[in-house]
Every structure is written in structure tokens, then in C-alpha cells.
CSV table of N, CA and C in Angstrom, one decimal:
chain,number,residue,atom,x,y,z
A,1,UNK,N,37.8,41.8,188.3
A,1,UNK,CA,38.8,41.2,187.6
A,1,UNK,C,40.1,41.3,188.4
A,2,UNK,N,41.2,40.3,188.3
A,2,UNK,CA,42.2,40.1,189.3
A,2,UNK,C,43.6,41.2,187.7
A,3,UNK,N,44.7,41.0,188.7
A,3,UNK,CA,45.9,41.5,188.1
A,3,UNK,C,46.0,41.3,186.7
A,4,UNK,N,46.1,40.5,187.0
A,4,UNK,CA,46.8,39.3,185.3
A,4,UNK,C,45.9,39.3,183.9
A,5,UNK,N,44.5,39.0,185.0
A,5,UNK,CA,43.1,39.1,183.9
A,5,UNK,C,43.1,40.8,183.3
A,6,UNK,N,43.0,41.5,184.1
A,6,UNK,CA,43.0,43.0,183.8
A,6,UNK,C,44.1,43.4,182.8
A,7,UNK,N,45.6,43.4,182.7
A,7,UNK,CA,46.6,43.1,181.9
A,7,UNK,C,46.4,42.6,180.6
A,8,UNK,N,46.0,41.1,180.6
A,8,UNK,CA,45.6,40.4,179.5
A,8,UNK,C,44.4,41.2,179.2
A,9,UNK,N,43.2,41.7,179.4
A,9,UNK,CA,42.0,42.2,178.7
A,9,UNK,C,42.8,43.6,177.7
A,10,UNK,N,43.9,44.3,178.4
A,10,UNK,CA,44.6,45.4,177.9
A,10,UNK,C,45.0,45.1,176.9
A,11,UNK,N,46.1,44.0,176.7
A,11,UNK,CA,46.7,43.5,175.9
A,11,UNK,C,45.4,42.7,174.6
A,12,UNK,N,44.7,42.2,175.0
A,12,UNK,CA,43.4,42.0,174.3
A,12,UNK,C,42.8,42.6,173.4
A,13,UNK,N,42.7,43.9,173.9
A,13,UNK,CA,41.8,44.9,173.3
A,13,UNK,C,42.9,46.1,172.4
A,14,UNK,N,44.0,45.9,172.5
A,14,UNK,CA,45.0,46.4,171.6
A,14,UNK,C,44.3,46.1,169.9
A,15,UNK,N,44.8,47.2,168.7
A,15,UNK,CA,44.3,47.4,168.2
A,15,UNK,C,45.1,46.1,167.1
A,16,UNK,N,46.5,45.4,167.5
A,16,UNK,CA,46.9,44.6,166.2
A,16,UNK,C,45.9,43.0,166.9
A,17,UNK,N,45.8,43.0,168.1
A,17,UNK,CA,45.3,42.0,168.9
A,17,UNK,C,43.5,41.3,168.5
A,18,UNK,N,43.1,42.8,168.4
A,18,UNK,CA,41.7,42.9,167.6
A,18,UNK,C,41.5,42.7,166.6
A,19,UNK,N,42.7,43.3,165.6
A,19,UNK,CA,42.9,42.8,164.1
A,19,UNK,C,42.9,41.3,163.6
A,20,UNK,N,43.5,40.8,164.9
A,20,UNK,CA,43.9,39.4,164.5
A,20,UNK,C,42.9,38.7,164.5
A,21,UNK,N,42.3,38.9,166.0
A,21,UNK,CA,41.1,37.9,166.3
A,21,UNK,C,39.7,38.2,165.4
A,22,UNK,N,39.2,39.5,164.6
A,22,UNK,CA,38.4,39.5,163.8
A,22,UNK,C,38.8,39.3,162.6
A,23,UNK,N,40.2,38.9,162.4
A,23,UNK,CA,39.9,39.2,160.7
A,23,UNK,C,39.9,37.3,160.3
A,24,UNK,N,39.2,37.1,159.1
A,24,UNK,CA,39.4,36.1,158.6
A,24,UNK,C,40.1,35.0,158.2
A,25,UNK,N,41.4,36.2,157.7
A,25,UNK,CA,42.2,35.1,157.3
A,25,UNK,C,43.6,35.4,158.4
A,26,UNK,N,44.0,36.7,158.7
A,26,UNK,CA,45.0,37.5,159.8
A,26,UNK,C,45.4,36.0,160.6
A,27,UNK,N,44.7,35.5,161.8
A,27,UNK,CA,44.9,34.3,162.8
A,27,UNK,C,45.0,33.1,162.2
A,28,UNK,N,44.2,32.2,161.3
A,28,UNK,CA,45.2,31.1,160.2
A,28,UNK,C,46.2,31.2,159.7
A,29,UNK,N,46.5,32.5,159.2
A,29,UNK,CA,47.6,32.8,158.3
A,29,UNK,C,49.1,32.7,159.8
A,30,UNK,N,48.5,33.4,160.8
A,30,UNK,CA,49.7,33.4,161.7
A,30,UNK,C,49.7,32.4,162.7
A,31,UNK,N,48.7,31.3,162.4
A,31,UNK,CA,48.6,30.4,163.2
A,31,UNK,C,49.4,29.3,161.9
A,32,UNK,N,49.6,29.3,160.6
A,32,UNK,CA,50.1,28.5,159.8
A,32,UNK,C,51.9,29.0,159.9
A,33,UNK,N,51.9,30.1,160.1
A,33,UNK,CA,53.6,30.3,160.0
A,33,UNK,C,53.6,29.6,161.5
A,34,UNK,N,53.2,29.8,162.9
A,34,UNK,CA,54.0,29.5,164.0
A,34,UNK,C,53.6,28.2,163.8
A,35,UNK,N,52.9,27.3,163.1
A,35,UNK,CA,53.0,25.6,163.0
A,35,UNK,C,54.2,25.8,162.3
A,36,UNK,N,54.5,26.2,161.0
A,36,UNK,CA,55.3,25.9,160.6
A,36,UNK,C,57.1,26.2,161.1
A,37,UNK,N,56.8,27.4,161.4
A,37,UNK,CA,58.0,27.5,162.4
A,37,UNK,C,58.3,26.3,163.3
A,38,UNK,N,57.2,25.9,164.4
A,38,UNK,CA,57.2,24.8,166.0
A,38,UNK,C,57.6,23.7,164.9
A,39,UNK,N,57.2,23.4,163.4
A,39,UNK,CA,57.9,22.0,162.6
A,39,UNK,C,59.3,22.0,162.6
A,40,UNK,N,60.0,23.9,162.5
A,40,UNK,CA,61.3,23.5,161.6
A,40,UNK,C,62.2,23.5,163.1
A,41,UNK,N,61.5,23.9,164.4
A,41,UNK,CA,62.0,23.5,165.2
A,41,UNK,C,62.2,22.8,166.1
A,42,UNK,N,61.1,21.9,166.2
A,42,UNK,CA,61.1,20.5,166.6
A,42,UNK,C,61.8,19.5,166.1
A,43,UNK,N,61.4,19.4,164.4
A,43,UNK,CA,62.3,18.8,163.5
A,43,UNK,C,64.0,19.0,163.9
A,44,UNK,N,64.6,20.1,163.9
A,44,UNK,CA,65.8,20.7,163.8
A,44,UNK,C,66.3,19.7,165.2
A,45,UNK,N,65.9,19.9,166.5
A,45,UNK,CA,65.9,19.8,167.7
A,45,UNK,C,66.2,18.3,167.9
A,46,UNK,N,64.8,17.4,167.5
A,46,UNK,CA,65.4,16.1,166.8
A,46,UNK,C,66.4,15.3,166.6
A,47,UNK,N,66.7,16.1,165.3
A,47,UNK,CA,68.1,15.8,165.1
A,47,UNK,C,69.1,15.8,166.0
A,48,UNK,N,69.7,16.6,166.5
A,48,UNK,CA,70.3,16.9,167.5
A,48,UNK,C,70.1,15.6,169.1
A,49,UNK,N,68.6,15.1,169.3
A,49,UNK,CA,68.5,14.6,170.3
A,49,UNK,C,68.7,13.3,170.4
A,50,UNK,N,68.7,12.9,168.6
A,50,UNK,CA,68.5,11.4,168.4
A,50,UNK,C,70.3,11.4,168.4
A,51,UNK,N,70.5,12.3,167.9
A,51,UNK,CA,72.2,12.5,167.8
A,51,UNK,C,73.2,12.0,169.2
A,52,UNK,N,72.2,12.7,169.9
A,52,UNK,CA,72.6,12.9,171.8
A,52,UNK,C,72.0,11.4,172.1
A,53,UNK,N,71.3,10.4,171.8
A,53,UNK,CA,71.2,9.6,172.0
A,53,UNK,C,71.8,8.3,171.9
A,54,UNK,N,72.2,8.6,170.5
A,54,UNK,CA,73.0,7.6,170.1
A,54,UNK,C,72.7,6.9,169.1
A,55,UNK,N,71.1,7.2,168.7
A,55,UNK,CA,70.0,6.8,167.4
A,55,UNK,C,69.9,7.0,165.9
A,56,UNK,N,71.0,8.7,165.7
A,56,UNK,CA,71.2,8.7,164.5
A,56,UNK,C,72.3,9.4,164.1
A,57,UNK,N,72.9,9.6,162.8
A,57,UNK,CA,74.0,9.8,162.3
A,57,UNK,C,75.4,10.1,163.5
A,58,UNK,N,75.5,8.7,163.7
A,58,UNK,CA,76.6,8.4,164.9
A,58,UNK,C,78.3,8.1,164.2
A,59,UNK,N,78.0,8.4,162.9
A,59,UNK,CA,79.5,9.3,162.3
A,59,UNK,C,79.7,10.1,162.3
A,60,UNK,N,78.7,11.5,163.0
A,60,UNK,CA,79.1,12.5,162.9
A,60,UNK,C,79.2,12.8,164.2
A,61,UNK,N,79.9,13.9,164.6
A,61,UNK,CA,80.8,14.5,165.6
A,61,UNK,C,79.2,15.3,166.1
A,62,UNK,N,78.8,15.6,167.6
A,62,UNK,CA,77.9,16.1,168.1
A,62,UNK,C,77.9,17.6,167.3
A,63,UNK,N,79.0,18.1,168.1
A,63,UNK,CA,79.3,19.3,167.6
A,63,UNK,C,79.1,20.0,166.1
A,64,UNK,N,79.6,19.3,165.7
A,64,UNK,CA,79.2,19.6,163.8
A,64,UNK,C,77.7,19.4,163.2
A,65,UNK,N,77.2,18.4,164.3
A,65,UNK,CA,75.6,19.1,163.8
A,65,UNK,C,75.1,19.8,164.8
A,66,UNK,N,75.0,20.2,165.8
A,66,UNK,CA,74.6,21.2,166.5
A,66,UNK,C,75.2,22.8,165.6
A,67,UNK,N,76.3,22.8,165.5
A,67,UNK,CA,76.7,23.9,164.4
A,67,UNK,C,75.9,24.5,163.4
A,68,UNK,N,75.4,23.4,162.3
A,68,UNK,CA,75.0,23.1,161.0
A,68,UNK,C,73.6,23.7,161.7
A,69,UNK,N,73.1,22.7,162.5
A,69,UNK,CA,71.2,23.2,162.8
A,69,UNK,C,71.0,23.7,163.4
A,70,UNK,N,71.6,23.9,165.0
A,70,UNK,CA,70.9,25.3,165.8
A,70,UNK,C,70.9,26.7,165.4
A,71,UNK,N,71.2,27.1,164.5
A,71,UNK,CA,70.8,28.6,164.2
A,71,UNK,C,69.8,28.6,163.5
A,72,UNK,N,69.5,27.3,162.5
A,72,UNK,CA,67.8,27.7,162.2
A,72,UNK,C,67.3,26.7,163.4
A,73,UNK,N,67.1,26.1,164.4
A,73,UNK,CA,66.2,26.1,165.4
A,73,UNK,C,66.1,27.5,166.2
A,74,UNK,N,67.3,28.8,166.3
A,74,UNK,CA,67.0,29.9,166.7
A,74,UNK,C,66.4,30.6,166.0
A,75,UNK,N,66.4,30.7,164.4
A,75,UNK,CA,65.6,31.4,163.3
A,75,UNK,C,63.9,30.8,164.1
A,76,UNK,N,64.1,29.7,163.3
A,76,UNK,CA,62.5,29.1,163.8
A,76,UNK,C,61.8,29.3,165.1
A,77,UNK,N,62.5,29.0,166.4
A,77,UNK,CA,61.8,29.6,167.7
A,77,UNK,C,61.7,31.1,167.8
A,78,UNK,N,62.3,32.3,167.4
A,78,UNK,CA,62.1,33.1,167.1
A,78,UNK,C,60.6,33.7,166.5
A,79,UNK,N,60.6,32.9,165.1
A,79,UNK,CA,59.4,32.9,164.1
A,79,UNK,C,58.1,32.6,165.3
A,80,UNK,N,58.3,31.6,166.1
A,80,UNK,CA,57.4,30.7,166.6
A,80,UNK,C,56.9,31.5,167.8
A,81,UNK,N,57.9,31.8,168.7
A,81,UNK,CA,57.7,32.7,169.5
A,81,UNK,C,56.8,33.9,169.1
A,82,UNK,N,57.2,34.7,168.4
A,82,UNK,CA,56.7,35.7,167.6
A,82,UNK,C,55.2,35.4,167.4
A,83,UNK,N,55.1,34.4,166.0
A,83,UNK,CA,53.9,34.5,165.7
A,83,UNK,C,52.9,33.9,167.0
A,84,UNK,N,53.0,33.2,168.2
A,84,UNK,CA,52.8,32.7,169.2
A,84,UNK,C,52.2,33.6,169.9
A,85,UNK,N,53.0,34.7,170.0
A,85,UNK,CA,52.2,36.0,170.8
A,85,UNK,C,51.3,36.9,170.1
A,86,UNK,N,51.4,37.0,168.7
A,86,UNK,CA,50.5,37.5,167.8
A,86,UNK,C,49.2,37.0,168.4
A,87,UNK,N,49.2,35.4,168.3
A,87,UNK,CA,47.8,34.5,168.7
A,87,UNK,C,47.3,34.6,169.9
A,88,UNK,N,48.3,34.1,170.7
A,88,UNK,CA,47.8,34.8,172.1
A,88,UNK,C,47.1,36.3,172.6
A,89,UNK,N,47.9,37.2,171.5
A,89,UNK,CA,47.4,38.6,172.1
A,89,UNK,C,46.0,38.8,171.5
A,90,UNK,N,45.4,37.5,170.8
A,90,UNK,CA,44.0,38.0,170.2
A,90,UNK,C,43.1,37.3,170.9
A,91,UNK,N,43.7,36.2,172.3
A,91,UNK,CA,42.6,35.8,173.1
A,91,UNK,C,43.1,35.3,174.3
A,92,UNK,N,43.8,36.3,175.0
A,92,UNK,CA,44.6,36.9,175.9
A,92,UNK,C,43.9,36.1,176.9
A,93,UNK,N,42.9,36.4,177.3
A,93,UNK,CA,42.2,36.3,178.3
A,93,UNK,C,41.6,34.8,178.9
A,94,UNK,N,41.1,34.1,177.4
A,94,UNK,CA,41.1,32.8,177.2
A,94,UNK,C,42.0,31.8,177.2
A,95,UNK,N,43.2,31.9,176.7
A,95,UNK,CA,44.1,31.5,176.8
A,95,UNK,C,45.1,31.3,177.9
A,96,UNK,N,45.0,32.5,178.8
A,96,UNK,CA,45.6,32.4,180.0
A,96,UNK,C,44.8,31.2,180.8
A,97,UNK,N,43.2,30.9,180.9
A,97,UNK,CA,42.9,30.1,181.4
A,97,UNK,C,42.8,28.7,180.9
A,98,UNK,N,43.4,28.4,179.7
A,98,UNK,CA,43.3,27.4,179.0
A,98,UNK,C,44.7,26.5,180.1
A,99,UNK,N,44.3,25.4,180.2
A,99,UNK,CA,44.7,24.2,180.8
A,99,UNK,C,45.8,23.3,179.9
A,100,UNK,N,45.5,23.4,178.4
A,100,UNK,CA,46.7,22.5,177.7
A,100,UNK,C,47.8,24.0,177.0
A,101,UNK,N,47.2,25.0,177.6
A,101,UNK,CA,48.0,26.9,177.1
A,101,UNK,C,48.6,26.4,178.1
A,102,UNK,N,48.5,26.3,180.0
A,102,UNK,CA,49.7,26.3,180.5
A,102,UNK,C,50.0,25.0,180.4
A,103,UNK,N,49.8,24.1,180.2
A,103,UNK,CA,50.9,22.4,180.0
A,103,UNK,C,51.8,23.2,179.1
A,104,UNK,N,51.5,23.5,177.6
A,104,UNK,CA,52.5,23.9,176.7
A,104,UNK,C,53.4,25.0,177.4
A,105,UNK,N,52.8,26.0,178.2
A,105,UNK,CA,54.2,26.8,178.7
A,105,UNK,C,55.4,26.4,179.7
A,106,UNK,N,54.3,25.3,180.3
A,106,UNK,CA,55.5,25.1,181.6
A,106,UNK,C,56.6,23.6,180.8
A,107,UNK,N,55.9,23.6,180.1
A,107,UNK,CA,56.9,22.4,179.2
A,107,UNK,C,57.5,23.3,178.2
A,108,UNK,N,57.4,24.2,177.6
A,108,UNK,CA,58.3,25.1,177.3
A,108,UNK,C,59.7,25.7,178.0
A,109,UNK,N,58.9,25.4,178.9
A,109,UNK,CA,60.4,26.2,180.4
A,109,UNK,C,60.9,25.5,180.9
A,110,UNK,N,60.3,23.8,180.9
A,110,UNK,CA,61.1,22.4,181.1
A,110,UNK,C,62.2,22.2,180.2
A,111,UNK,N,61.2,22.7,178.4
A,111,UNK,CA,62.8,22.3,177.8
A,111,UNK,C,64.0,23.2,177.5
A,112,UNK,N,63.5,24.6,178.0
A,112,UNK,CA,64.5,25.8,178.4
A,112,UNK,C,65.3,25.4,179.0
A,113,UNK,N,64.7,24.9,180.4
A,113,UNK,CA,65.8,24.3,181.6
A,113,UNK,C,66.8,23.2,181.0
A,114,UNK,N,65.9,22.3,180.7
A,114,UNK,CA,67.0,20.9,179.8
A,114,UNK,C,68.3,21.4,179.2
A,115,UNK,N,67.2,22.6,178.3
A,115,UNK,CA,68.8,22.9,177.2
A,115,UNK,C,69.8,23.8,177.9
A,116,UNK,N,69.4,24.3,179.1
A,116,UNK,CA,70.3,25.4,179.9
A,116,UNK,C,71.3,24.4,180.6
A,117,UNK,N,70.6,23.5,181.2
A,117,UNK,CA,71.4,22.2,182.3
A,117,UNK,C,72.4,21.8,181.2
A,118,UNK,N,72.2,21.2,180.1
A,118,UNK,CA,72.5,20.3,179.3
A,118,UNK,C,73.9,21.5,178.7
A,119,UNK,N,73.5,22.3,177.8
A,119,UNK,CA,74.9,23.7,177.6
A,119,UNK,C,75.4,23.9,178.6
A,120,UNK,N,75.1,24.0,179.7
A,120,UNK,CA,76.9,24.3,180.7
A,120,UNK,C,77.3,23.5,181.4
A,121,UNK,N,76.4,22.2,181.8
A,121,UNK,CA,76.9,21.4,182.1
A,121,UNK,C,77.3,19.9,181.1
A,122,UNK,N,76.5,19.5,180.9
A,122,UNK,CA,76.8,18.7,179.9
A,122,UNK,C,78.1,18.5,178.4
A,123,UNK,N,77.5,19.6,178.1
A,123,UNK,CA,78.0,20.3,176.3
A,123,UNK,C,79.4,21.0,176.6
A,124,UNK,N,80.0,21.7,177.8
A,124,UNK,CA,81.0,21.9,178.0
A,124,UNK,C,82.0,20.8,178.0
A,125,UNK,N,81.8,19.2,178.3
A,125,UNK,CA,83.2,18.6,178.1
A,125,UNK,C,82.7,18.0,176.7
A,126,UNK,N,82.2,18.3,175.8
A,126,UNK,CA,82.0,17.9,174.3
A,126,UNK,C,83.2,17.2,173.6
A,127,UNK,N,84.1,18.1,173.5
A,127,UNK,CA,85.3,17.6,173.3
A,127,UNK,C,85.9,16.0,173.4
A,128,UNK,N,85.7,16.0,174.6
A,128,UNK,CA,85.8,14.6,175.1
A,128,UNK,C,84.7,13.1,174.5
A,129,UNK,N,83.4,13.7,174.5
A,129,UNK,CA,82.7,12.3,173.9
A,129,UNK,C,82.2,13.2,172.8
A,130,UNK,N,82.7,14.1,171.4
A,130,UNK,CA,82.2,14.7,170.8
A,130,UNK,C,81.5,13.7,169.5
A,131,UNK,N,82.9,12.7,168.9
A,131,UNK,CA,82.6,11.9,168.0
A,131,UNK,C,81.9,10.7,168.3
A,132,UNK,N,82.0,10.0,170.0
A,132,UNK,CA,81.7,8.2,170.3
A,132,UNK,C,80.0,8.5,170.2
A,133,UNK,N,80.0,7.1,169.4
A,133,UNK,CA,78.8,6.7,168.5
A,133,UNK,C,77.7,6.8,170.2
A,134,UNK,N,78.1,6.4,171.0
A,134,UNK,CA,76.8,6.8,172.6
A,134,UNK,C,77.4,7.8,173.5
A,135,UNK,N,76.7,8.8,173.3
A,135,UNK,CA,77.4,10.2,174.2
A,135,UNK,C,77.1,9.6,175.5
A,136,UNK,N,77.6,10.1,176.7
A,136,UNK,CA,77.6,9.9,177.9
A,136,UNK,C,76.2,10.4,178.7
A,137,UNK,N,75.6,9.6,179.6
A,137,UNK,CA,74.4,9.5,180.3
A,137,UNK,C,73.7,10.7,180.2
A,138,UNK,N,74.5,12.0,180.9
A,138,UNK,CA,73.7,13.1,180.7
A,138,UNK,C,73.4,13.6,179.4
A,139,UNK,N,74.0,13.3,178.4
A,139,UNK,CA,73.5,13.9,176.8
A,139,UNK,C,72.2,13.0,176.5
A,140,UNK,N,72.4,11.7,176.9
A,140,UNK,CA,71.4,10.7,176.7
A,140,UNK,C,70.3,11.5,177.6
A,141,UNK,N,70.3,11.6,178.8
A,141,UNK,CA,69.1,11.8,179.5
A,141,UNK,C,68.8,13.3,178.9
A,142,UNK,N,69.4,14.1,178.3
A,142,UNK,CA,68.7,15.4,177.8
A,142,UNK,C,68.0,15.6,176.4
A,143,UNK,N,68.8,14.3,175.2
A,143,UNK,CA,67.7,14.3,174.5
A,143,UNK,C,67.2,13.5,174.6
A,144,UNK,N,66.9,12.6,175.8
A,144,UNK,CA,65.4,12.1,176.0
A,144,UNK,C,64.5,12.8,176.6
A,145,UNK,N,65.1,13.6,177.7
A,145,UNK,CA,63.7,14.9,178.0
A,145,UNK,C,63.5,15.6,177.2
A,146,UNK,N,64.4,16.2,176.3
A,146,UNK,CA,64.2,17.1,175.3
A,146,UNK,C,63.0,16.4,174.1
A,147,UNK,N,62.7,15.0,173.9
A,147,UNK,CA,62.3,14.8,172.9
A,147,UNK,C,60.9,14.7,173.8
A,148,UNK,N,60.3,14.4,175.3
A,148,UNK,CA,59.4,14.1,175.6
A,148,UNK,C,59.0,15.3,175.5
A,149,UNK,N,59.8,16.7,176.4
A,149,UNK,CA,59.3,17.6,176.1
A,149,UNK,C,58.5,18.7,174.7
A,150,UNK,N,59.1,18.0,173.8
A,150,UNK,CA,59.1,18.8,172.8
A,150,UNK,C,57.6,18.2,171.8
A,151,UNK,N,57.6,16.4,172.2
A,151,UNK,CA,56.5,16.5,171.5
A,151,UNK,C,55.5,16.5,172.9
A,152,UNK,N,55.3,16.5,173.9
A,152,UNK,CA,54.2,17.4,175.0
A,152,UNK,C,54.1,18.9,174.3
A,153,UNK,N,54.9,19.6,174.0
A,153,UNK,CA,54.6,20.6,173.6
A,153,UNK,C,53.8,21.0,172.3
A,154,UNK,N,53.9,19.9,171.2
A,154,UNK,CA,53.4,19.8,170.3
A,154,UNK,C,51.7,19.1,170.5
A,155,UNK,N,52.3,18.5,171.5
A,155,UNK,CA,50.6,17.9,171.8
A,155,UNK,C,49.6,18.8,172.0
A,156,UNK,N,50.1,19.6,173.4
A,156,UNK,CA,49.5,20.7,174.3
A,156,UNK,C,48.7,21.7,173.0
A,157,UNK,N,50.0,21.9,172.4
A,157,UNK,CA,49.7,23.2,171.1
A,157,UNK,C,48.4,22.6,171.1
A,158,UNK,N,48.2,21.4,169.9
A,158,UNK,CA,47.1,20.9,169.4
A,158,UNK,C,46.2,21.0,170.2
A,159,UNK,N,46.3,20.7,171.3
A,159,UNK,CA,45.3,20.7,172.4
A,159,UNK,C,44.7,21.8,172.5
A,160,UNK,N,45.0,23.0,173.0
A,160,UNK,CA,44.8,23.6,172.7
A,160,UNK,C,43.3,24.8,172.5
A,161,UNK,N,43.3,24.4,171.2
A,161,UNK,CA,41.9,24.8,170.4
A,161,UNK,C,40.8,24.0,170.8
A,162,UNK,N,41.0,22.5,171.2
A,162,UNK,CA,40.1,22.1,171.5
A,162,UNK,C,39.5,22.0,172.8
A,163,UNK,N,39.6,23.3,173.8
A,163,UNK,CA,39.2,23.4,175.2
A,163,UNK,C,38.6,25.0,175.3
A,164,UNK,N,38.6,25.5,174.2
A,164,UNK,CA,37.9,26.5,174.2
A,164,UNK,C,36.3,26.9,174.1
């Protein structure tokens, strides 16, 4: 067994990890909260991107909805995260080699990066195109990656289960 595999079998064989993956209802039940979490944060995110686009509610000020919704897209990715590793830790081993497991992670860290680029560079002169109904190129280009990324990552999820 290599580094990684060895780690994940540890993490595997942990006793909430075991719980999860034999019990009946334990992994649905925590696979139904992190769906529903990845909804209220995709949804949330959305908003925000169609916003950054220029697509919806273009009376309102960028700012004032980023306000209103990113703290529950932090509640929710939190949840999602969370329950996420619950699943993972019950098939550690499998999942590391699953093919649409890493598409979803590295498109996870695509749209980390987007939103990291986009908040200090972008979102710092806010001020300036906060209220005009078409934000300026780079808000445009971030929730357009943000929206490719986010439903790739919804895909991948799905995907998923079906490569096991």
C-alpha cells in the first residue's frame, strides 16, 4: 500500500467512519443533508453570479446581495463540507480513486480560486460599478466560471456513485 492509501485505510477503519458505511440509514441520511446543504449553496451562489453577470435583479446594488446571501452560502458550505467528509471517511479508500471524486475536488479549488481572484481583485473596486445594471468584464468572467464550476461540481457529485 502507498502513503495516501495507507492514511485513508486508517481513516477508513475509524470507528464513526465504520458507523457510517454499515449502518442503513447513518450514510443517506448524511448524504441527504450534504445534497441539501451543495442546493442551498449553489442556489445562494447563483444568485450572486447571475447578479455579477448582469442577468438578474440589476436594481439591486452587487453589494447588498452578496450581504443578504453569503453567510448562508458560508452556513451551507460548512454543512456540506462537513457532511462530505462524514461520506468520504466511510469509503476513504474508494473514493480517493474515484475519477468524477477528483473532477469534483479540483473544481472545488477552481471555484475557491475564482472566488479568491474575484474578492481582492475584482470586489475591491465594488464601489465603483456596485449598482450599473452590467458589472465590469472581470465580475462577468467570475460568475461565469463560478457558474461552470459550480454546476461541474454538481455533476461530478452525481457522478460519483456511479463509478463505483
Amino acid at each position: 500500500m502507498s502513503f495516501p492509501t495507507e492514511l485513508l485505510q486508517q481513516l477508513q477503519d475509524t470507528a464513526f467512519a465504520t458507523a457510517i458505511g454499515e449502518s442503513v440509514w447513518l450514510f443517506p441520511t448524511i448524504e441527504t443533508i450534504h445534497v441539501l446543504a451543495l442546493s442551498l449553496v449553489v442556489g445562494s451562489i447563483a444568485i450572486v453570479d447571475l447578479r455579477l453577470l448582469g442577468w438578474a435583479s440589476v436594481r439591486r446594488a452587487v453589494s447588498s446581495i452578496a450581504r443578504e446571501v453569503l453567510p448562508w452560502t458560508w452556513l451551507a458550505f460548512a454543512v456540506a463540507i462537513i457532511s462530505g467528509a462524514l461520506l468520504f471517511s466511510s469509503k476513504a479508500v474508494q473514493y480517493y480513486s474515484n475519477i468524477p471524486f477528483r473532477i469534483k475536488i479540483a473544481l472545488l479549488i477552481a471555484a475557491g480560486i475564482n472566488m479568491l481572484w474575484f474578492h481582492l481583485r475584482t470586489y475591491r473596486d465594488v464601489a465603483e460599478w456596485d449598482t450599473a445594471p452590467k458589472p465590469p468584464a472581470g465580475a462577468r468572467w467570475a460568475g461565469s466560471f463560478s457558474l461552470v464550476f459550480w454546476v461541474g461540481i454538481v455533476a461530478a457529485g452525481r457522478w460519483i456513485g456511479f463509478v463505483f
